[in-house]
Amino acid sequence: MSGARLTESIGARFPDAVITTHAYRGEETVVVRHEQLHAVAEFLKLDDDSKMNFLMDLAVVDYSMFGKSPPQAFFASSGVAVRPPARIPDKNPWPGPPGTERFAVVYHFFSTTHKHRLRMVVPVDETSAEVDTVCDLWAGANWLEREAWDMFGIVFRDHPDLRRLLMYDEFEGHPLRKDYPVRRRQPLIGPVN
Amino acid sequence: MENNSTFFTSRVNEALGWARKYSIFQYPFVTACCGMEYMATACSHYDVDRFGAGLPRFSPRQADVLFVVGTISHKMAPVLKRIYDQMAEPKWVVAFGVCTCTGGFYDNYATVMGIDTILPVDVYIPGCPPRPEMVLDGLMKLQDKIQDEHSTGVRPAPEDRPDDLEMEANR
Amino acid sequence: MPIDPTTEVETADAASAPAAESPKPATREMLLNIGPAHPAMHGIVRIVTKLDGEQVKEVDVEIGYLHRGFEKMSEQVDYNGVMPYTDRLNYVSSFINNAGYCMAVEKLLGISVPLRCEYIRVIVSEISRIADHLTSVGATAMELGAFTVFLYMIKAREYLWDLLEQVTGARLTVSYCRVGGIKADLPDEFAAGCIAAFAKTREVIAESEGLLKRNRIFTDRMMGTGVISTEDAISYGITGPFLRATGCDYDVRKDCPYSVYDRLDFDVPVGTAGDNMDRFLVRMEEMEQSMRIVEAALKDLPDGAVMTHPGTGRHIPAAEMVDLGKVGNIGAIADGCAVPGPTLEGAGRERLHTISTDNKRVALPAKENVYGNIEGLMQQFKLIMHGHGIRAPEGEVYEAVEGANGELGFYVVSDGEPNAYRVRVRPPCFAIMSALPLLLVGDMVADIVPTFGSVNMIGGELDR
């Protein structure tokens, strides 16, 4: 089944869940509301035309600084800012971040029967950063969701064991968020240098 | 510092230094990419056994040189300190790879910027990862240091061992 | 009275035991913490096990001891600056990470690289894959007591690292790929050196196979331990040799071909039992297939047009050209070809179009042009200076390559700035490590060693 028909069939089956679909650079993407995330994921896994038996990846993107980085200095120490040149024009431009919410949880699926991929983007608001877990569908989601909680602070409802994975328990904050400074160390022993 | 040794005790010290430097039992605290170059140094091509350092002991109680190989993150730092504390005197520490010397290019929330902030280091081997020839050079410098310490009798007692950055520079 | 490890844990209860039998002693499960500093050569991880005698009842795996903030750092530097960070993900096969990242950014930019560059990427990727499998199999064998096999395989790895050093300049962390191409062309004597190195590597592999494959101790420890079914493996997201040993033949190079893999003929070894022995055999066979790919690619390698200056045939040493260019003596250098020193070898003007895309917004110009004319200088300036640099259009891509452990995916999001907005790595051994409790429960403590060895956990990739 071709990718475009796959996104159409999802749109037909869940008309109120799908916000938008696109195929930037040939990659089928469907943006789904977080309330129906689990239903859509279950459909993708079990339906014969999609048969997404692999949850390849679960990533989170923090869109709070999108397009808003401070202008860079000509030399790192000079402070003289450069005006960036015009962007490279794209024949088939990307529609942009999926909505105004701060976070987007991005699921990448793959099917070994049909050999097709799909990306599902779920926008999540900052104030209620909670989505349903998909651990019951794919066992690999367990650790992927733990890492998303650790790095970004997204809570996964009904996750059997939501605790930090890569950072230590005493660490405060979620390091991959855009407002966490890259050099803020919280050492367990030794000086803060 | 007053040196109370006689001819015989200084000869014995030198012999002890000679024996200690040519029978290094290393504890390879391998974490990251430098571990691959450590393996290469320890294996047949760049054999470290001909320097007497060919037997890694995987228990800190049986080792005398702690090779810290690879990046130390803040999660790992207490474990490293504990391993170091479990080693018996005399013990030396080699910082293998630039991540252990200064933190490398991982200047972020997760990495210890140089293990000399938590342990006293004797030899620094920079490189990302260092070539085996550099490692052997560092090992030979360590051997010279061990011999000098025994010949001259200058070796700080454990309680005087500095373990923060400021005092390390004066050592 | 010895405790039978196959029975349930019993407590002494004189009232319930029949009067004729002596009461069994009270037992309870033991908590054994393996790591994070432990002798296995694969990296730092803590495996907390609950044992009933020698049998493993419960396992909890704690990772993150090598978390170095790759994803955060890749937001701080520009697109090409991420290259050294990607090297250190799966550091035993570092070029594959480079290639995966570059391919993702090139997809985002919508550019393609020359054919010769694709072939060279495939060649160096496969050599890195062989080095990875040698290390993995050698370390597993060493942990089971076969120290000689480890030494032999590291010896073979040295031959391959010599090759890599001739091509890229580094043994381990190569940073050879650039967005839009590779750093430099292959040296002239590479093909001959490659054939010789492969002959020696094949000898080593044959020797090791002879020592291990029918060795009673090795087979007893590896067969039937660490078993996982295909459904469980897919549910956990496991790919690569681990999945292929269970019977599923998913290989990114065959099923979603990228680069020039669809033109090269090779087989994908598939196992049946999903145990440690099958994974060992799959890796051994994959090494042979990788060598086959490289030999085919070397034969098919499209020629790079190596030409001297059509007018004069003059050659100038590069250092001289730089000095003349700096004082503005363009006339003396405009009609000659540079003979670059070792660091620039293979990246001169005559070879550049075969190893790097022509797109001026992405690839650096030849050094002769940088010092010879103003367009080259401007192109160099626009790509190197802080605040300028490669600007990908706004967008997101996911590109997957076949890493040594499985599908290595890069998800890159760009907002049009010189730095990437978000770079996410899909690490193959992350999925395998999350399935480790499933693999270990039911086996004995001694089986943890071969199972963990066949997982080929690379800390840089797992924790990033």
PDB file of C-alpha atoms in Angstrom, chain B residues 27-46 58 70-76 79 83 99 105-111 128-129 131-132, chain C residues 36-39 41 43-44 46 62-70 72-73 81 84-85 88 91-92 135 139 150-152 154-155 157-159 161-162 165 171-173 459:
ATOM      1  CA  TYR B  27      42.494  -1.820  36.933  1.00  0.00           C
ATOM      2  CA  PRO B  28      41.098  -0.810  33.546  1.00  0.00           C
ATOM      3  CA  PHE B  29      38.083   1.315  34.378  1.00  0.00           C
ATOM      4  CA  VAL B  30      36.824   1.263  30.800  1.00  0.00           C
ATOM      5  CA  THR B  31      33.779   3.305  29.915  1.00  0.00           C
ATOM      6  CA  ALA B  32      33.878   4.550  26.324  1.00  0.00           C
ATOM      7  CA  CYS B  33      35.675   4.765  23.001  1.00  0.00           C
ATOM      8  CA  CYS B  34      39.133   4.917  24.550  1.00  0.00           C
ATOM      9  CA  GLY B  35      38.438   1.368  25.643  1.00  0.00           C
ATOM     10  CA  MET B  36      38.929   0.257  22.058  1.00  0.00           C
ATOM     11  CA  GLU B  37      42.399   1.778  21.964  1.00  0.00           C
ATOM     12  CA  TYR B  38      43.064   0.290  25.388  1.00  0.00           C
ATOM     13  CA  MET B  39      42.181  -3.110  23.956  1.00  0.00           C
ATOM     14  CA  ALA B  40      44.462  -2.447  21.001  1.00  0.00           C
ATOM     15  CA  THR B  41      47.319  -1.501  23.325  1.00  0.00           C
ATOM     16  CA  ALA B  42      46.818  -4.565  25.473  1.00  0.00           C
ATOM     17  CA  CYS B  43      46.680  -7.012  22.562  1.00  0.00           C
ATOM     18  CA  SER B  44      49.330  -8.515  20.365  1.00  0.00           C
ATOM     19  CA  HIS B  45      50.114  -5.625  18.034  1.00  0.00           C
ATOM     20  CA  TYR B  46      51.137  -3.057  20.627  1.00  0.00           C
ATOM     21  CA  PHE B  58      39.330  -6.721  37.705  1.00  0.00           C
ATOM     22  CA  GLY B  70      36.879   6.985  28.663  1.00  0.00           C
ATOM     23  CA  THR B  71      34.419   9.675  29.618  1.00  0.00           C
ATOM     24  CA  ILE B  72      33.253   9.816  33.205  1.00  0.00           C
ATOM     25  CA  SER B  73      29.735  11.123  33.568  1.00  0.00           C
ATOM     26  CA  HIS B  74      28.347  12.556  36.755  1.00  0.00           C
ATOM     27  CA  LYS B  75      26.324   9.374  37.225  1.00  0.00           C
ATOM     28  CA  MET B  76      29.493   7.319  37.141  1.00  0.00           C
ATOM     29  CA  VAL B  79      31.383   4.708  41.433  1.00  0.00           C
ATOM     30  CA  ILE B  83      36.748   2.058  43.221  1.00  0.00           C
ATOM     31  CA  CYS B  99      37.641  13.133  28.377  1.00  0.00           C
ATOM     32  CA  PHE B 105      34.445  18.276  23.923  1.00  0.00           C
ATOM     33  CA  TYR B 106      31.520  17.117  26.051  1.00  0.00           C
ATOM     34  CA  ASP B 107      31.206  20.405  27.896  1.00  0.00           C
ATOM     35  CA  ASN B 108      27.662  19.796  29.119  1.00  0.00           C
ATOM     36  CA  TYR B 109      25.463  18.868  32.044  1.00  0.00           C
ATOM     37  CA  ALA B 110      26.416  15.218  32.064  1.00  0.00           C
ATOM     38  CA  THR B 111      30.213  15.031  32.012  1.00  0.00           C
ATOM     39  CA  CYS B 128      40.663  11.243  21.364  1.00  0.00           C
ATOM     40  CA  PRO B 129      41.405   8.370  21.444  1.00  0.00           C
ATOM     41  CA  ARG B 131      47.188   6.167  19.699  1.00  0.00           C
ATOM     42  CA  PRO B 132      48.652   3.078  21.364  1.00  0.00           C
TER      43      PRO B 132
ATOM     44  CA  PRO C  36      28.421  -0.710  36.758  1.00  0.00           C
ATOM     45  CA  ALA C  37      32.141  -1.403  36.958  1.00  0.00           C
ATOM     46  CA  HIS C  38      32.463  -5.014  35.907  1.00  0.00           C
ATOM     47  CA  PRO C  39      34.953  -7.037  33.898  1.00  0.00           C
ATOM     48  CA  MET C  41      34.495  -5.588  27.969  1.00  0.00           C
ATOM     49  CA  GLY C  43      30.641  -1.020  28.677  1.00  0.00           C
ATOM     50  CA  ILE C  44      29.159   0.268  31.865  1.00  0.00           C
ATOM     51  CA  ARG C  46      24.190  -2.065  36.049  1.00  0.00           C
ATOM     52  CA  GLU C  62      20.091   0.432  34.744  1.00  0.00           C
ATOM     53  CA  ILE C  63      21.804   2.402  31.976  1.00  0.00           C
ATOM     54  CA  GLY C  64      22.869   5.983  31.517  1.00  0.00           C
ATOM     55  CA  TYR C  65      26.362   5.745  32.965  1.00  0.00           C
ATOM     56  CA  LEU C  66      27.843   7.006  29.711  1.00  0.00           C
ATOM     57  CA  HIS C  67      25.241   9.634  28.937  1.00  0.00           C
ATOM     58  CA  ARG C  68      27.277  12.407  27.338  1.00  0.00           C
ATOM     59  CA  GLY C  69      24.557  14.634  25.998  1.00  0.00           C
ATOM     60  CA  PHE C  70      24.979  13.977  22.265  1.00  0.00           C
ATOM     61  CA  LYS C  72      22.061  18.528  23.418  1.00  0.00           C
ATOM     62  CA  MET C  73      25.555  19.103  21.992  1.00  0.00           C
ATOM     63  CA  GLY C  81      30.381  20.058  13.674  1.00  0.00           C
ATOM     64  CA  PRO C  84      32.840  14.040  15.684  1.00  0.00           C
ATOM     65  CA  TYR C  85      29.945  13.538  18.086  1.00  0.00           C
ATOM     66  CA  ARG C  88      31.516   8.448  19.238  1.00  0.00           C
ATOM     67  CA  TYR C  91      32.556   3.901  18.387  1.00  0.00           C
ATOM     68  CA  VAL C  92      33.557   0.476  17.069  1.00  0.00           C
ATOM     69  CA  THR C 135      35.372  -6.831  18.331  1.00  0.00           C
ATOM     70  CA  ALA C 139      35.107 -10.015  23.332  1.00  0.00           C
ATOM     71  CA  PHE C 150      40.206 -12.367  21.149  1.00  0.00           C
ATOM     72  CA  LEU C 151      43.874 -11.741  20.374  1.00  0.00           C
ATOM     73  CA  TYR C 152      43.491 -13.099  16.861  1.00  0.00           C
ATOM     74  CA  ILE C 154      42.038  -7.815  17.491  1.00  0.00           C
ATOM     75  CA  LYS C 155      45.000  -8.582  15.241  1.00  0.00           C
ATOM     76  CA  ARG C 157      41.006  -5.544  13.417  1.00  0.00           C
ATOM     77  CA  GLU C 158      44.419  -3.850  13.353  1.00  0.00           C
ATOM     78  CA  TYR C 159      44.761  -4.678   9.646  1.00  0.00           C
ATOM     79  CA  TRP C 161      42.296  -0.040  11.139  1.00  0.00           C
ATOM     80  CA  ASP C 162      45.477   0.371   9.101  1.00  0.00           C
ATOM     81  CA  GLU C 165      43.969   5.155   8.750  1.00  0.00           C
ATOM     82  CA  ARG C 171      41.956   4.539  13.365  1.00  0.00           C
ATOM     83  CA  LEU C 172      38.864   4.643  15.453  1.00  0.00           C
ATOM     84  CA  THR C 173      36.867   7.858  15.362  1.00  0.00           C
ATOM     85  CA  GLY C 459      27.750   2.456  25.694  1.00  0.00           C
TER      86      GLY C 459
END
